[in-house]
Short mmCIF file of C-alpha atoms in Angstrom, two decimals:
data_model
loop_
_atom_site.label_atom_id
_atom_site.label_comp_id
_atom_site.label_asym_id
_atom_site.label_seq_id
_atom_site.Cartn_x
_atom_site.Cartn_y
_atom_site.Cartn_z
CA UNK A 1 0.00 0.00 0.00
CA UNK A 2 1.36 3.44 -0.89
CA UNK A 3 2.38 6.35 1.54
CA UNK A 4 -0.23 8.49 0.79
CA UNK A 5 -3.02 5.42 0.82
CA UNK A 6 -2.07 4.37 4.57
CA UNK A 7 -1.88 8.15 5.31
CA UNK A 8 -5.42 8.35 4.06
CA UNK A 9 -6.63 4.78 5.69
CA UNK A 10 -4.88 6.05 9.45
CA UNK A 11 -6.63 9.71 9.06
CA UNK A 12 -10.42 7.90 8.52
CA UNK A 13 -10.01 5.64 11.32
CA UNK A 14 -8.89 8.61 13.34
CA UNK A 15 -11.64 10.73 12.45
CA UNK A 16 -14.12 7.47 13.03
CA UNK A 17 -13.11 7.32 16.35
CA UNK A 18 -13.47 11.32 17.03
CA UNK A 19 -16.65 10.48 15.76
CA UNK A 20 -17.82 7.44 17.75
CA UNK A 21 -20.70 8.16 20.46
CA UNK A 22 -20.27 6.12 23.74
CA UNK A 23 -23.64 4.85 24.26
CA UNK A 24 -25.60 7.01 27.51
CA UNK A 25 -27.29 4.27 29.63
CA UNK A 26 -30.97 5.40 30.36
CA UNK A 27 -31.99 2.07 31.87
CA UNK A 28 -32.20 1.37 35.50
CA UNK A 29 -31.79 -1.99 37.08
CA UNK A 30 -32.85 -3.56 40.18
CA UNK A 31 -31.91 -7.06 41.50
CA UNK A 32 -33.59 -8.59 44.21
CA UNK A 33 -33.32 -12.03 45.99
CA UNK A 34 -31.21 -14.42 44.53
CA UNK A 35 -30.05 -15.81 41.51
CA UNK A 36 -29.60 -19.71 41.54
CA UNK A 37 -28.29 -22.30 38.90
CA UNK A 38 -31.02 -24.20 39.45
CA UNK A 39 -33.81 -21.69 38.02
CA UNK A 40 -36.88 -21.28 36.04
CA UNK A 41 -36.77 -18.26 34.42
CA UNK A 42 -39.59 -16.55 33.19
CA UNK A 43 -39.50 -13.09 31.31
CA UNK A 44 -41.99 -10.83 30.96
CA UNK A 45 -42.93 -7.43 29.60
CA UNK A 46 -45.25 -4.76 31.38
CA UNK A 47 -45.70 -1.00 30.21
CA UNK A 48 -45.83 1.06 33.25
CA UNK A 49 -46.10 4.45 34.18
CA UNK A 50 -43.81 5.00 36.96
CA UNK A 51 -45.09 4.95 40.86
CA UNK A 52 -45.96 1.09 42.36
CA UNK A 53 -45.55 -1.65 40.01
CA UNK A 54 -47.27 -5.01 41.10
CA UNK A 55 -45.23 -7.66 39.47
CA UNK A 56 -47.23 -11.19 38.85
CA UNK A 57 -45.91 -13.69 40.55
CA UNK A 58 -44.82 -16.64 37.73
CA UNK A 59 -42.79 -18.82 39.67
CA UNK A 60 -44.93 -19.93 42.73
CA UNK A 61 -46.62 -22.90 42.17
CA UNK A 62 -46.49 -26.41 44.03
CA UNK A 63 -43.18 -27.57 43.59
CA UNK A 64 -41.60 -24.62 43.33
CA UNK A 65 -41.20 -20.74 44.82
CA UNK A 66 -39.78 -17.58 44.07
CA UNK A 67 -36.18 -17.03 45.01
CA UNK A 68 -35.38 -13.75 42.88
CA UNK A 69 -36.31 -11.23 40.37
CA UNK A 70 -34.26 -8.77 38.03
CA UNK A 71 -35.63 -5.51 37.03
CA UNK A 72 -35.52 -3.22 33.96
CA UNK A 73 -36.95 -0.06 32.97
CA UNK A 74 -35.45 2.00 29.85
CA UNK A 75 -36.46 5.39 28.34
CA UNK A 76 -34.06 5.69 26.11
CA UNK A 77 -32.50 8.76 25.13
CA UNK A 78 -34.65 10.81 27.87
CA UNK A 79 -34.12 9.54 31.45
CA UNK A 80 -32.94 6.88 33.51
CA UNK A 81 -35.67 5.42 35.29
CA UNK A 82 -34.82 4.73 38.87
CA UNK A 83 -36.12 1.17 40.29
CA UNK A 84 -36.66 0.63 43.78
CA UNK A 85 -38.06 -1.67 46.25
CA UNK A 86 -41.37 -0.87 47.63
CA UNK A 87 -41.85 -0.46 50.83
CA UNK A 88 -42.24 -3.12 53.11
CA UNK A 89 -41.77 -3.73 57.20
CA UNK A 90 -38.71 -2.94 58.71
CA UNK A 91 -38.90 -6.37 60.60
CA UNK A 92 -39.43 -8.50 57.71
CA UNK A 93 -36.00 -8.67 55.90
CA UNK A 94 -37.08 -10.91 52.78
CA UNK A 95 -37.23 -9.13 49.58
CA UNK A 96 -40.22 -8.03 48.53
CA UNK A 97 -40.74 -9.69 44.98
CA UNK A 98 -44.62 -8.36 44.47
CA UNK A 99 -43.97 -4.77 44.27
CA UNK A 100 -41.53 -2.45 42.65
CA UNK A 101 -41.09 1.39 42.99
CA UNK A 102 -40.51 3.26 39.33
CA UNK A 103 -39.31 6.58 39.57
CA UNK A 104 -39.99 8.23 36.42
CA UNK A 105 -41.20 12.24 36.34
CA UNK A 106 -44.52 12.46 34.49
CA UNK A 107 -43.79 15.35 32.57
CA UNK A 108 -40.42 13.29 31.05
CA UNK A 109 -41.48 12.29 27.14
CA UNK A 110 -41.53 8.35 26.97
CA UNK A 111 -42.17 8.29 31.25
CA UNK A 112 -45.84 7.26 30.87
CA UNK A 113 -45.39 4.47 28.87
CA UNK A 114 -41.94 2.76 30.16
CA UNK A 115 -41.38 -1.06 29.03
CA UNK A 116 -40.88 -2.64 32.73
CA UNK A 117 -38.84 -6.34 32.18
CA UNK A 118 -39.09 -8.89 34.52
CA UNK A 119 -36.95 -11.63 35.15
CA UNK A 120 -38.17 -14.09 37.96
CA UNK A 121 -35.94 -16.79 38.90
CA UNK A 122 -37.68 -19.74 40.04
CA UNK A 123 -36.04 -22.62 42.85
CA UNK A 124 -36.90 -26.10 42.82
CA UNK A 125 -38.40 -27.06 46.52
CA UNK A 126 -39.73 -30.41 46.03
CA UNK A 127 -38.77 -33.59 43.52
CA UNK A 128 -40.45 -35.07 41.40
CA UNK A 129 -43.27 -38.09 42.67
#
């Protein structure tokens, strides 16, 4: 390759990288419970609004209970959502996997109709008969 062509290949890459946009992450995350090998995961979508969130539970049935959940909420490129847990008693220290706080200002374009993902993690508690 000529001088002049590997002059000309360095100065695009150079001004490709001046160029490149590090990705702004407007999601917010919230992990509660636990996350085992031994899991059932289920995966679903609800559009929200911000405020409480009850979250179905998917897991819970005979055989098997509810040992953790993973939370998502993007509005991308407007505002980070913030996820929290919702309140619960000071005394009882297990998670709280039915609820979820979304913190997401009303008057914030794409806040009123946020894309809340739910991933429940599911434990084995009895074998099979």
């Amino acid at each position: 390759m000529s001088p002049l062509a590997c002059s000309l290949l360095a100065l695009g890459t150079l001004l490709a990288a001046a160029d490149a946009v590090y990705p702004i992450t407007y999601c917010g995350f919230l992990e509660l419970g636990r996350v085992e090998d031994d899991k059932i995961e289920f995966v679903q979508e609800l559009t929200v609004s911000g405020g409480i969130v009850n979250i179905p539970d998917k897991c819970t049935i005979p055989g098997r209970k509810l040992v953790g959940e993973k939370f998502t909420a993007c509005n991308a490129p407007n505002y980070t959502p913030k996820i929290i847990q919702a309140f619960k008693s000071p005394i009882d220290m297990t998670p709280n996997f039915a609820m979820v706080e979304i913190d997401c200002p009303s008057d914030i374009d794409g806040c009123n109709t946020l894309v809340l993902e739910v991933v429940q993690y599911c434990q084995t508690v009895t074998g099979p008969h």
